CSV table of C-alpha atoms in Angstrom, one decimal:
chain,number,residue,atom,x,y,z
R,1,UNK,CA,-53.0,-19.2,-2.4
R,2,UNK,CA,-50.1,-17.3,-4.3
R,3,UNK,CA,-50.4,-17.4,-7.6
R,4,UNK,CA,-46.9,-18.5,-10.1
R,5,UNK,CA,-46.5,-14.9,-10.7
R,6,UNK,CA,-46.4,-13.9,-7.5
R,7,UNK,CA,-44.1,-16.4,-5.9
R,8,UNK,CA,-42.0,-15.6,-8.9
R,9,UNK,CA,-41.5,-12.0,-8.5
R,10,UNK,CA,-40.6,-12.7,-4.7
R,11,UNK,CA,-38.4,-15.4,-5.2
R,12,UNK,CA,-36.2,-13.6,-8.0
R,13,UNK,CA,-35.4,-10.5,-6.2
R,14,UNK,CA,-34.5,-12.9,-3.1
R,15,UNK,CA,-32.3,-15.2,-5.0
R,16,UNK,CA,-30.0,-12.7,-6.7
R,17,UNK,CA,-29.8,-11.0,-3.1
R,18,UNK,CA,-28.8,-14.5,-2.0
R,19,UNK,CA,-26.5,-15.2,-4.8
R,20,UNK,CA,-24.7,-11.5,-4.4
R,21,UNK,CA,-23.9,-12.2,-1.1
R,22,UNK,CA,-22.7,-15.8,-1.6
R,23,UNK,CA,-20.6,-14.2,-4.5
R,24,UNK,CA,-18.6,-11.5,-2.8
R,25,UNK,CA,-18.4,-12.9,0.7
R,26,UNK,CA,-17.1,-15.9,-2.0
R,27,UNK,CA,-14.8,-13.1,-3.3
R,28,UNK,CA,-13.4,-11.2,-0.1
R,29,UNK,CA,-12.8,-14.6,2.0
R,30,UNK,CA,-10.6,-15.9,-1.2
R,31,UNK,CA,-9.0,-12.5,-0.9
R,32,UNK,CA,-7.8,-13.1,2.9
R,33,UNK,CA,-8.4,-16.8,3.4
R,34,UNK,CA,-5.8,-17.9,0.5
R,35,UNK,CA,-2.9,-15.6,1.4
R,36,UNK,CA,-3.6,-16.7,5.2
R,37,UNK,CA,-3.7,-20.6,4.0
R,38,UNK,CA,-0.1,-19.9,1.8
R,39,UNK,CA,0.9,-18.2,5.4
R,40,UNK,CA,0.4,-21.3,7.1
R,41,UNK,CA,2.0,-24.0,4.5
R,42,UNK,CA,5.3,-21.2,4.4
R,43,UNK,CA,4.8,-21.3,8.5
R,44,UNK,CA,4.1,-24.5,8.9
R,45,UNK,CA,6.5,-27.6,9.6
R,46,UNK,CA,8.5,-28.3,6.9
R,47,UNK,CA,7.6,-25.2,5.3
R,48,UNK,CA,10.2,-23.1,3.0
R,49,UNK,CA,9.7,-20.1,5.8
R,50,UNK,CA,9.0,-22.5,8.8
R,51,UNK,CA,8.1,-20.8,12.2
R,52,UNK,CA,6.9,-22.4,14.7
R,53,UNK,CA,5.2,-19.5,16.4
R,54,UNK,CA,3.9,-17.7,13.7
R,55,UNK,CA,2.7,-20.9,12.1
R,56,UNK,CA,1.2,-21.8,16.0
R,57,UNK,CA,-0.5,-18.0,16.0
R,58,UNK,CA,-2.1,-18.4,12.9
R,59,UNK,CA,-3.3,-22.6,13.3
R,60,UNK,CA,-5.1,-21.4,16.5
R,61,UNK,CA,-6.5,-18.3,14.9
R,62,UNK,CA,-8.1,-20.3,12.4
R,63,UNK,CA,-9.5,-22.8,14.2
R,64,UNK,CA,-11.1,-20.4,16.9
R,65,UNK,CA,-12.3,-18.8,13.8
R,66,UNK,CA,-14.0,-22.0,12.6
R,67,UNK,CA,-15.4,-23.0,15.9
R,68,UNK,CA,-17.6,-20.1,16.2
R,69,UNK,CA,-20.6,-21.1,15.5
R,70,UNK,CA,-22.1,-18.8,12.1
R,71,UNK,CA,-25.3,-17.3,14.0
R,72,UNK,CA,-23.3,-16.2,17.5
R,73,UNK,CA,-20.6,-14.7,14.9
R,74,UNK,CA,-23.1,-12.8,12.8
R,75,UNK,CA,-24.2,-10.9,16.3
R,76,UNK,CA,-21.0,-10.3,17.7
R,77,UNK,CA,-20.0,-8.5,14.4
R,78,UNK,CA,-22.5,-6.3,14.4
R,79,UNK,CA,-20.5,-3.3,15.2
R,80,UNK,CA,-17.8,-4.3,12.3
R,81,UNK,CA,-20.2,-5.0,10.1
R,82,UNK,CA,-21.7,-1.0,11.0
R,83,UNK,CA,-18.2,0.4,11.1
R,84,UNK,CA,-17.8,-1.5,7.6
R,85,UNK,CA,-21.2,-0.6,6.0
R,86,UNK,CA,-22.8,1.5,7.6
R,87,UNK,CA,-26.1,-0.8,8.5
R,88,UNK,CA,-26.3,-3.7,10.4
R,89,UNK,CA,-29.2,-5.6,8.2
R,90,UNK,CA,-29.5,-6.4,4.6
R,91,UNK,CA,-27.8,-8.5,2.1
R,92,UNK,CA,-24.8,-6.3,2.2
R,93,UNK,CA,-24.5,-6.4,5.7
R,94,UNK,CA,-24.2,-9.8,5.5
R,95,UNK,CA,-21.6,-9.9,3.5
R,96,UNK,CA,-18.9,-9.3,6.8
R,97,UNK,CA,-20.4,-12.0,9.1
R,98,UNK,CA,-20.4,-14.5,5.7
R,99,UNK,CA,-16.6,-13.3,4.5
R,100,UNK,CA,-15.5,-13.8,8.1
R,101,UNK,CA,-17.3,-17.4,8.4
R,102,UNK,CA,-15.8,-18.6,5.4
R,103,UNK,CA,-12.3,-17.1,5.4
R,104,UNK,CA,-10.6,-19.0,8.1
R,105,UNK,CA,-12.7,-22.3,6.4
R,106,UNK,CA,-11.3,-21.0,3.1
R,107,UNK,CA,-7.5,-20.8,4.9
R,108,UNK,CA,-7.6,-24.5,5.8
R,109,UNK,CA,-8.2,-25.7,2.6
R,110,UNK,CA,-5.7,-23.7,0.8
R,111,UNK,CA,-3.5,-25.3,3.2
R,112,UNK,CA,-4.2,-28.6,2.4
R,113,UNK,CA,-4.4,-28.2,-1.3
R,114,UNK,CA,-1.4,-26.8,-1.4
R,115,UNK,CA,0.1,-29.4,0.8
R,116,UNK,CA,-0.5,-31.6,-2.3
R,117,UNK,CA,1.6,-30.6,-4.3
R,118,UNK,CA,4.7,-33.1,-5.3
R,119,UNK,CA,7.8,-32.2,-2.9
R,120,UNK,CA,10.1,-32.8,-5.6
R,121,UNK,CA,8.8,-30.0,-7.8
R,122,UNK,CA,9.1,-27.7,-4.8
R,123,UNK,CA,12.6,-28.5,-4.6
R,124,UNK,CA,13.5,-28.3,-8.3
R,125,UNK,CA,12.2,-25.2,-8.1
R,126,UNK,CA,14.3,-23.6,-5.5
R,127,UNK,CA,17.3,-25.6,-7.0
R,128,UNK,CA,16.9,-22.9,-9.7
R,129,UNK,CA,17.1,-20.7,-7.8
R,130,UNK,CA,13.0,-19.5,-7.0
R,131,UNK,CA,12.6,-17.6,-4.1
R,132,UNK,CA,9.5,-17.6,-1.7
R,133,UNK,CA,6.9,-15.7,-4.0
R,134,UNK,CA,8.4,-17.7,-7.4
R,135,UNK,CA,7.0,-21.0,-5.4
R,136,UNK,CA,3.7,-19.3,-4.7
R,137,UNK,CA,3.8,-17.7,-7.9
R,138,UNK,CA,4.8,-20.5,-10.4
R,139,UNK,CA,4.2,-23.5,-8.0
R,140,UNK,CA,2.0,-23.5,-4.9
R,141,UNK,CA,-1.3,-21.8,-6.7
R,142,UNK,CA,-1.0,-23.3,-10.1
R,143,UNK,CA,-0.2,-26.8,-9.2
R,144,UNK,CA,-2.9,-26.5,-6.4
R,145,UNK,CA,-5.4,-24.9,-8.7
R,146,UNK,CA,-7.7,-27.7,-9.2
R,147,UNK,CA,-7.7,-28.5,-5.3
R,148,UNK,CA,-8.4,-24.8,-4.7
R,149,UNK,CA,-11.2,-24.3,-7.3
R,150,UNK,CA,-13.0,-28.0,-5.7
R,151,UNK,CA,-12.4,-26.4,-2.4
R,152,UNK,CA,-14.0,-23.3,-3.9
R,153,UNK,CA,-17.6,-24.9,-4.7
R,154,UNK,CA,-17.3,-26.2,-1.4
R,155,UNK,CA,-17.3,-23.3,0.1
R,156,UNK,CA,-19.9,-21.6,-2.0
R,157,UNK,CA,-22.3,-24.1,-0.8
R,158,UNK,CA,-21.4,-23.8,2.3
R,159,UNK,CA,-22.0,-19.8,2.1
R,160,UNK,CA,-25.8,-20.3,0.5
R,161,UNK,CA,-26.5,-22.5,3.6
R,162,UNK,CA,-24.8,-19.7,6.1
R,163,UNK,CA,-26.5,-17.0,3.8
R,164,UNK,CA,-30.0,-18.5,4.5
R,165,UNK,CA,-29.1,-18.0,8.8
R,166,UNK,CA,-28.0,-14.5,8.1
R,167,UNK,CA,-31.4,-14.2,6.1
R,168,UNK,CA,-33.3,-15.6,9.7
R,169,UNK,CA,-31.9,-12.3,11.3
R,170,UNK,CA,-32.2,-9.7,8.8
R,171,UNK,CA,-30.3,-10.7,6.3
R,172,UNK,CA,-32.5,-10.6,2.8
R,173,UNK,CA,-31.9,-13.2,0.3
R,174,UNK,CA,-34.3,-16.2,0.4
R,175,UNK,CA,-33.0,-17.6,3.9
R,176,UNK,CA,-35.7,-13.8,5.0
R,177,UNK,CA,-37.8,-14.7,2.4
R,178,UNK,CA,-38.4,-18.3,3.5
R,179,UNK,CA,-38.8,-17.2,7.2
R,180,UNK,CA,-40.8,-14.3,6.3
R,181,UNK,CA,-43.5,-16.0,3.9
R,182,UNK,CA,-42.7,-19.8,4.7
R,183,UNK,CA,-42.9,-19.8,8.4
R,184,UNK,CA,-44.5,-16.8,9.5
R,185,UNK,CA,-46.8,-16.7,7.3
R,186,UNK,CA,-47.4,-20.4,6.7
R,187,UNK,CA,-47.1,-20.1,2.7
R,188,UNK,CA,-46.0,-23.2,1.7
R,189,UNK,CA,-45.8,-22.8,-1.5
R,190,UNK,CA,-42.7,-19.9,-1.0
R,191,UNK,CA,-41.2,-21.7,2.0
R,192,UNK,CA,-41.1,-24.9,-1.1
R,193,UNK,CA,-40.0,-22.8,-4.2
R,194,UNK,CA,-37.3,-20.7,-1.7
R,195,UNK,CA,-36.0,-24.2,-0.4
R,196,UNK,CA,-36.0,-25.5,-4.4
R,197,UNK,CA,-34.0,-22.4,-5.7
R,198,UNK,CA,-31.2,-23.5,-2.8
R,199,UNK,CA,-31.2,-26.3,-4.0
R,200,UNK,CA,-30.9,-25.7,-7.7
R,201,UNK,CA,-28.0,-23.6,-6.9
R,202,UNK,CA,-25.8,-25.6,-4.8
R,203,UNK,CA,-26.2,-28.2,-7.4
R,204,UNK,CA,-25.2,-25.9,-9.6
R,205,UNK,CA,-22.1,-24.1,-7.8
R,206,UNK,CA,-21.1,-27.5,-7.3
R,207,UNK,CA,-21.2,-29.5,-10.5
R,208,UNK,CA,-19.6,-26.1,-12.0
R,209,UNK,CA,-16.5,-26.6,-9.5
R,210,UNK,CA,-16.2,-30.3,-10.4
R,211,UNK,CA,-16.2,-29.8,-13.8
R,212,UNK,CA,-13.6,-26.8,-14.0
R,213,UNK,CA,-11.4,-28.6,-11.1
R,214,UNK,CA,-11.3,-31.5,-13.8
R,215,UNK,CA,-10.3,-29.4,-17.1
R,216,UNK,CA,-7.7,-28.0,-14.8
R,217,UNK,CA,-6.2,-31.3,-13.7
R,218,UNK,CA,-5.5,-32.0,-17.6
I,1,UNK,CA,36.9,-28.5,-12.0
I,2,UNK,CA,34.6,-30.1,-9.0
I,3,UNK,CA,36.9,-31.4,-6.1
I,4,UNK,CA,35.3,-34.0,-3.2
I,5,UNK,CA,37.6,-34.4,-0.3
I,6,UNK,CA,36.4,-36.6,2.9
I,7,UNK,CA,33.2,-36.1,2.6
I,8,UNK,CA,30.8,-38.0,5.4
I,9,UNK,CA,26.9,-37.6,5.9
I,10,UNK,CA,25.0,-39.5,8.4
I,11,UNK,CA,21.2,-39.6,8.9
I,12,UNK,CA,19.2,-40.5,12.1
I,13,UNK,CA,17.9,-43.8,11.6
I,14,UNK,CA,15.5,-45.5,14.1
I,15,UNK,CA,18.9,-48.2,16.0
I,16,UNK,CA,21.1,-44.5,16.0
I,17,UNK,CA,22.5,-42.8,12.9
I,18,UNK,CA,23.6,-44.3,10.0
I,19,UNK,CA,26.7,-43.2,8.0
I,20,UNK,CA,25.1,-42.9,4.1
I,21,UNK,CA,28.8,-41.3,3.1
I,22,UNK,CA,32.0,-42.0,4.3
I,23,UNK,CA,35.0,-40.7,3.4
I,24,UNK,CA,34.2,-40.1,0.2
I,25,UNK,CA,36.8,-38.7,-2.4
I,26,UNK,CA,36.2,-37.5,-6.0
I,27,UNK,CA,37.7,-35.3,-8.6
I,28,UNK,CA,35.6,-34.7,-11.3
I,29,UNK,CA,37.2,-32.7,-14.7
I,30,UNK,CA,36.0,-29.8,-16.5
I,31,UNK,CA,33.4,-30.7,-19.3
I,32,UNK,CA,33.5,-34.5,-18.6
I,33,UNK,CA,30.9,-37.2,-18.2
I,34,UNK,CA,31.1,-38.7,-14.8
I,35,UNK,CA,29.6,-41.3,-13.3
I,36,UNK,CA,28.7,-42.2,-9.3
I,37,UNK,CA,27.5,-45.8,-9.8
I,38,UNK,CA,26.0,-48.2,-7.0
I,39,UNK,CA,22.9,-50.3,-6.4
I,40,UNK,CA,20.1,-48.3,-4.8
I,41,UNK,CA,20.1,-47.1,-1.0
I,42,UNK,CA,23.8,-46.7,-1.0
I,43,UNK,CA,24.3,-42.9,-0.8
I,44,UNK,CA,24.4,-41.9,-4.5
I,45,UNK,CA,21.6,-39.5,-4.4
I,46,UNK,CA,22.5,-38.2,-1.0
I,47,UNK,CA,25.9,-37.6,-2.6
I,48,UNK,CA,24.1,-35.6,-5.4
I,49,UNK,CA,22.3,-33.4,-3.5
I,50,UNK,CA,25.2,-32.5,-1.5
I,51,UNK,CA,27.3,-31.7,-5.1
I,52,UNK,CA,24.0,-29.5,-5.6
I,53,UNK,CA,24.0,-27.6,-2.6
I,54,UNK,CA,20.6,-28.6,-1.4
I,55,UNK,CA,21.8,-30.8,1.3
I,56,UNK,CA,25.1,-29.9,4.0
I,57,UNK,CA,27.4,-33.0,5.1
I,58,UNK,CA,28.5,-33.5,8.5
I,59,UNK,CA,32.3,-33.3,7.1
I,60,UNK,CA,34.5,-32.8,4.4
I,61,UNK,CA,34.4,-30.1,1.5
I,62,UNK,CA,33.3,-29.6,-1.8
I,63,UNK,CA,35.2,-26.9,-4.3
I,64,UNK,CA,33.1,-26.1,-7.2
I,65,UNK,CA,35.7,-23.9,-9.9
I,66,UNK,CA,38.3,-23.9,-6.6
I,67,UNK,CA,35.3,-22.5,-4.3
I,68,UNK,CA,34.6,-23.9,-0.9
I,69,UNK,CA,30.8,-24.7,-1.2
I,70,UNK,CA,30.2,-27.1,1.1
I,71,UNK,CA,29.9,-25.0,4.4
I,72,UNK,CA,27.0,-22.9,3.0
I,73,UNK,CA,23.3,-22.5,4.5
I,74,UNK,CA,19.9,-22.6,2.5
I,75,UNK,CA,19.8,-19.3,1.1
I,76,UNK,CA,23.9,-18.4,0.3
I,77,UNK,CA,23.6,-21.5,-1.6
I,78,UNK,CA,21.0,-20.9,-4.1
I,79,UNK,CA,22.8,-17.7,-5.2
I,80,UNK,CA,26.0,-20.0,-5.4
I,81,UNK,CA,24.1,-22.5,-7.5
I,82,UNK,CA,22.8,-19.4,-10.2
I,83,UNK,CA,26.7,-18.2,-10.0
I,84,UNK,CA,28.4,-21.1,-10.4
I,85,UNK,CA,25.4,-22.8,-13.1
I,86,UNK,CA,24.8,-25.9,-11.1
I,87,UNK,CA,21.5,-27.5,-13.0
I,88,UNK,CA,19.8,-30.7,-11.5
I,89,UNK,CA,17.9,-33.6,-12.8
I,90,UNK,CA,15.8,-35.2,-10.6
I,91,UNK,CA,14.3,-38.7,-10.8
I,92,UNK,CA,11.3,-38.3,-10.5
I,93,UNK,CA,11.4,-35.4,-13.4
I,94,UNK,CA,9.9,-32.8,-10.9
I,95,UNK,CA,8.0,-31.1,-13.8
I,96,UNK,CA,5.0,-28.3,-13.0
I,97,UNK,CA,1.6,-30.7,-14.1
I,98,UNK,CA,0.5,-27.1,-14.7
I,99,UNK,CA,2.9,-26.4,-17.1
I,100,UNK,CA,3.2,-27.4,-20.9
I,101,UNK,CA,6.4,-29.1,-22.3
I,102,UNK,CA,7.0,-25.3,-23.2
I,103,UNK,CA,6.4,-23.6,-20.0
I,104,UNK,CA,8.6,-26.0,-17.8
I,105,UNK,CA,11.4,-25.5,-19.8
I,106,UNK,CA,10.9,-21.7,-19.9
I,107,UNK,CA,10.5,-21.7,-15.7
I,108,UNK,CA,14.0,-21.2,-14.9
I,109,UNK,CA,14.4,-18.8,-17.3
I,110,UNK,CA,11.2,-17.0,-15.7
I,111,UNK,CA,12.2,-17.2,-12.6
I,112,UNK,CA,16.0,-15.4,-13.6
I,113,UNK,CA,13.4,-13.0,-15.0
I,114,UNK,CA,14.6,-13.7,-18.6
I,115,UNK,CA,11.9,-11.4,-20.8
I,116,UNK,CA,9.1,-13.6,-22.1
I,117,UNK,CA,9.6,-13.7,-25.8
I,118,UNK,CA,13.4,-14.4,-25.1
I,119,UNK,CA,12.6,-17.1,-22.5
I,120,UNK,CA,10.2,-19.0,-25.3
I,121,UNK,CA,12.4,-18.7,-28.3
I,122,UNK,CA,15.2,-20.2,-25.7
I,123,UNK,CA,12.9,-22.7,-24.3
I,124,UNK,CA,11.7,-23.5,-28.3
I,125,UNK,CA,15.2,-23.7,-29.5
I,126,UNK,CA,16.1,-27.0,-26.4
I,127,UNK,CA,12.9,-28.9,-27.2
I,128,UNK,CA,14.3,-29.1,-30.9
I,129,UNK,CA,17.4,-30.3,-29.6
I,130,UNK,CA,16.1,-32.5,-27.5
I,131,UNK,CA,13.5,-33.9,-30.5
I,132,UNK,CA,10.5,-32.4,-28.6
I,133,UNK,CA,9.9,-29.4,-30.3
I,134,UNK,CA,6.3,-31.3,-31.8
I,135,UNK,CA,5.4,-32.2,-28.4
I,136,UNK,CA,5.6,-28.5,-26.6
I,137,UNK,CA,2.6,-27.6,-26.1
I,138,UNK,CA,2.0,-31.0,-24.1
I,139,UNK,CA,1.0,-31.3,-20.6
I,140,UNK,CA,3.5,-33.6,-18.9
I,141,UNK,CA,0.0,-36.2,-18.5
I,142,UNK,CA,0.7,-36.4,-22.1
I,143,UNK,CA,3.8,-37.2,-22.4
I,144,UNK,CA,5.9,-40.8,-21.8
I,145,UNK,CA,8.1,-41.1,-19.7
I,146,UNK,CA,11.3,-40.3,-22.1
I,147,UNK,CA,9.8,-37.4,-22.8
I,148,UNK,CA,9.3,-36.1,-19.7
I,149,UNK,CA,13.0,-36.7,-19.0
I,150,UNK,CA,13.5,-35.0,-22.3
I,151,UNK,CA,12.1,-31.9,-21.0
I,152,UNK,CA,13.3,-32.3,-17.6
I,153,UNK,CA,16.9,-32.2,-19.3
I,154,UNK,CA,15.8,-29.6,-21.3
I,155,UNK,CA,14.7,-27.7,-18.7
I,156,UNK,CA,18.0,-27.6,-16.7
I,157,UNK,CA,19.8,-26.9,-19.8
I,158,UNK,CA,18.3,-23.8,-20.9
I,159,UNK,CA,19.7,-21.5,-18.4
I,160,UNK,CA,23.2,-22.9,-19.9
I,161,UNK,CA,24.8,-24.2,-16.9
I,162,UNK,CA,28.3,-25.4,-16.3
I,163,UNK,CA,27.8,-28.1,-14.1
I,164,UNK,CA,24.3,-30.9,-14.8
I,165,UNK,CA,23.7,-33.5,-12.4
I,166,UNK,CA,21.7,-36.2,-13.0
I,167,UNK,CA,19.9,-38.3,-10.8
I,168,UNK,CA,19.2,-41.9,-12.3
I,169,UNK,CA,17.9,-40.6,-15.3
I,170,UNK,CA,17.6,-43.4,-17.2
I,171,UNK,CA,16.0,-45.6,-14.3
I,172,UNK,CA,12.5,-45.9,-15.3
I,173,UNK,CA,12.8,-46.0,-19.1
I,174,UNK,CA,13.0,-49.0,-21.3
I,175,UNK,CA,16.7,-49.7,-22.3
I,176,UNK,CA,15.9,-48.4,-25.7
I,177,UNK,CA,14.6,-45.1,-24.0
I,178,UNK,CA,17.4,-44.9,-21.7
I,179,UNK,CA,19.9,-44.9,-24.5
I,180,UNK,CA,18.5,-42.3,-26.6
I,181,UNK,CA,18.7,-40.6,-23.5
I,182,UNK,CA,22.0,-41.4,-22.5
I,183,UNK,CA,22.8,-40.3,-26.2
I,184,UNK,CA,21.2,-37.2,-25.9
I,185,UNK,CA,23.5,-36.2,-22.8
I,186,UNK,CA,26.6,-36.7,-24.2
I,187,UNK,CA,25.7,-35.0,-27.7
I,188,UNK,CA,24.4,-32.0,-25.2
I,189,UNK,CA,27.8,-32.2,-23.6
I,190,UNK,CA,29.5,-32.0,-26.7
I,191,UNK,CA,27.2,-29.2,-27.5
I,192,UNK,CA,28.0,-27.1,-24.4
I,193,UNK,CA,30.8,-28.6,-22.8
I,194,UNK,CA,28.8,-28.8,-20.2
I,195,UNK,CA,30.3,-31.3,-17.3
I,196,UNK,CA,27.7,-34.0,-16.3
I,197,UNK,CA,27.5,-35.9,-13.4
I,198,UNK,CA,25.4,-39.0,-13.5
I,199,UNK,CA,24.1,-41.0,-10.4
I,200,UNK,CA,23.1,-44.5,-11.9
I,201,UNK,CA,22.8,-48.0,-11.0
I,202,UNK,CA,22.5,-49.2,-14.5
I,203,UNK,CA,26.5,-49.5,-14.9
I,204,UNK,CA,26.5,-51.2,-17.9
I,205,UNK,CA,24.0,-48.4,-19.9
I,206,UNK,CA,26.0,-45.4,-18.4
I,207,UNK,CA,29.5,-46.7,-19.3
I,208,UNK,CA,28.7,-46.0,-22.6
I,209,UNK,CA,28.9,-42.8,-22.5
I,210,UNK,CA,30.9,-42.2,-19.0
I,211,UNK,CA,35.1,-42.0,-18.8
I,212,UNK,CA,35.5,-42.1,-15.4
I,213,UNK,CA,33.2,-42.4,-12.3
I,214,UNK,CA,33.1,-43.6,-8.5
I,215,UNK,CA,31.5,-46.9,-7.2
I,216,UNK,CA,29.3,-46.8,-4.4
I,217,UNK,CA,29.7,-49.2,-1.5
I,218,UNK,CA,27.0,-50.3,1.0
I,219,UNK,CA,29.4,-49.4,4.1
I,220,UNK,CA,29.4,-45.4,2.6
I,221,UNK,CA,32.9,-45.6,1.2
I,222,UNK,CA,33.4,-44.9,-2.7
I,223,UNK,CA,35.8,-46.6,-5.2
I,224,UNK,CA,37.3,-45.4,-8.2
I,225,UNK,CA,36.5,-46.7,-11.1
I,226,UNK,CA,38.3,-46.0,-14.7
I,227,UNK,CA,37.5,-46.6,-17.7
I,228,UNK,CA,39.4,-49.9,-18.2
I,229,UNK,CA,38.2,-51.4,-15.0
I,230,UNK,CA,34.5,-50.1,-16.2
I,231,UNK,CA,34.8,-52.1,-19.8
């Protein structure tokens, strides 16, 4: 039976490699996915840059992007995630296959957030004259902020679950350490604590997003 | 100053398309208050937002300081509204919930690229005038609904324009709140000799402070009204 100590200096390691790759696959898919979601609500119908085919382009890109199911993605990167980082396993490895998982999710909902906000205050604003990055400047991302941080913590709990996968194949984090000690090796007690730790967190990713979506909607 | 000349707009309603303006006819002076009255759903604000460049109609012209402006697309006609200091009022206020009091009224400064500490002591110097200057660092969640057209009035008078149209800016206020508002626009008038437009269909509140103005009619077509007829 594994003693407290043990399961403690297993699970640590585990969950800061699991919170690591939550936080920059968190990072790089905001990086691409919220410029990609402004693309399509500039794009879109309606849009102050409307396009049909470049808003078609990029609505059919993201949802082939969110159909592909996380494990089959994780695989068929392989060779990007080598070209990107030189290994195929590990927590930083999985940083690619998460970042690409989340960033057409994280394009959606910057298009609807976004979407939100009032009409009227999109039009006062180019009645003084804004152009296409004042709106995204002063209007789209600030007045869509608390939508965008809510849809944040979403995300972030959607990227411990999909971390825990990549974790099945190689990935580290406690999704590896759970299959390793849990399953393979029967261990209860580690398959239990890993489980509990996920749990903690999300509840903690997400109660963090509610409250700072609600101090921002002031 | 602003000249209206056969001016028609149709939209595409769902029995074929409806004629919102028709024929309508206006001549509005430089630095006067002018009213384009009418009960709701007849055009007014259709009317507005052609005077403000942000809609085209299907005939007629608009001159703006003897310029054609009514034959422009999107883009040409923002630059025309910075040149020739057009500054609208909507509604519904339009303000940025993001925003303080403040930092809506600094936006269009901001946006003209104004330097920040000269775009704040601007902004500062309209919320005083406009009796605000306690509530600026409010979110507009804080404020009632005077205030918010407060700073929405503010906000289109701080890049000093020539031309403000309003769009029923005293229709969701209490009559004592419209007045102080109505007040506020003509003493800001005064102020800048700044030429008002205001689309209302609270006659009787408006003619205090309006000389002249157009009646709306439900067929489209407009009717003069004076100041005589108004009283």
């Amino acid at each position: 039976m594994p003693s407290i100590e043990r399961t403690v200096a297993l699970l640590w390691p585990a969950t800061i490699e699991t919170f690591a790759m939550v936080a920059w696959s968190l990072f790089f898919s905001h990086l691409l996915g919220v410029p990609l979601g402004l693309l399509l609500v500039l794009t879109g119908p309606g849009g102050v840059a409307e396009n049909r085919l470049a808003y078609r382009i990029l609505d059919a890109a993201v949802n082939f992007g969110r159909s592909v199911p996380f494990v089959i993605l994780m695989v068929s990167v392989v060779p990007l995630t080598r070209f990107l980082t030189g290994t195929s396993i590990g927590p930083v490895a999985a940083v690619v296959p998460l970042t690409l998982a989340a960033l057409p999710f994280v394009a959606r909902l910057t298009e609807t957030a976004v979407l939100t906000v009032d009409r009227g205050t999109i039009e006062a604003c180019i009645s003084m004259g804004a152009s296409r990055l004042d709106l995204i400047r002063f209007v789209f991302i600030p007045e869509s902020l608390p939508s965008l941080v809510s849809g944040m913590a979403v995300t972030a709990v959607n990227l411990v679950g999909y971390s825990a996968m990549a974790g099945a194949i190689g990935g580290g984090g406690l999704g590896d350490l759970a299959i390793r000690f849990g399953y393979q090796r029967w261990e209860t007690e580690i398959m239990v604590a890993s489980v509990a730790v996920l749990v903690a967190g999300v509840q903690i990713i997400q109660l963090l997003g509610d409250r700072i979506s609600r101090w921002l909607r002031r | 100053m602003i000249t209206v000349e056969h001016l028609c707009k149709s939209y595409n309603g769902p029995h074929g398309p409806i004629k919102v303006l028709n024929d309508v006819s206006f001549q509005v002076e430089r630095g006067e208050i002018f009213g384009i009255y009418g009960p709701s759903g007849v055009g007014k604000t259709t009317l507005l937002r052609c005077l403000s460049l942000l809609e085209k109609p299907d005939s007629g012209d608009i001159f703006i300081d003897g310029e054609k402006v009514s034959s422009l697309d999107g883009k040409n006609a923002g630059h025309l509204r910075l040149r020739l200091g057009l500054s609208v009022v909507f509604q519904g206020y339009n303000l940025l919930n993001s925003r303080t009091a403040l930092g809506n009224v600094m936006l269009p400064l901001e946006i003209r690229r104004v330097p920040k500490a000269e775009a704040r002591s601007k902004a500062k110097e309209l919320l005083k005038l406009t009796g605000l200057e306690s509530r600026q660092d409010f979110y507009p969640s804080s404020l009632s609904g005077g205030e918010k057209q407060r700073v929405a009035i503010a906000r289109a008078l701080v890049t000093e324009p020539r031309v403000l149209l309003l769009d029923e800016p005293t229709s969701a206020l209490d009559r004592e709140t419209a007045t102080s508002i109505l007040q506020l626009v003509e003493k800001l008038n005064r102020i800048y000799s700044v030429t008002v437009l205001i689309v209302t269909h609270q006659i009787e509140l408006a003619r205090s402070i309006t000389r002249r103005g157009i009646f709306m009619c439900p067929n489209g077509k407009s009717v003069e009204v004076k100041e005589d007829a108004v009283n």
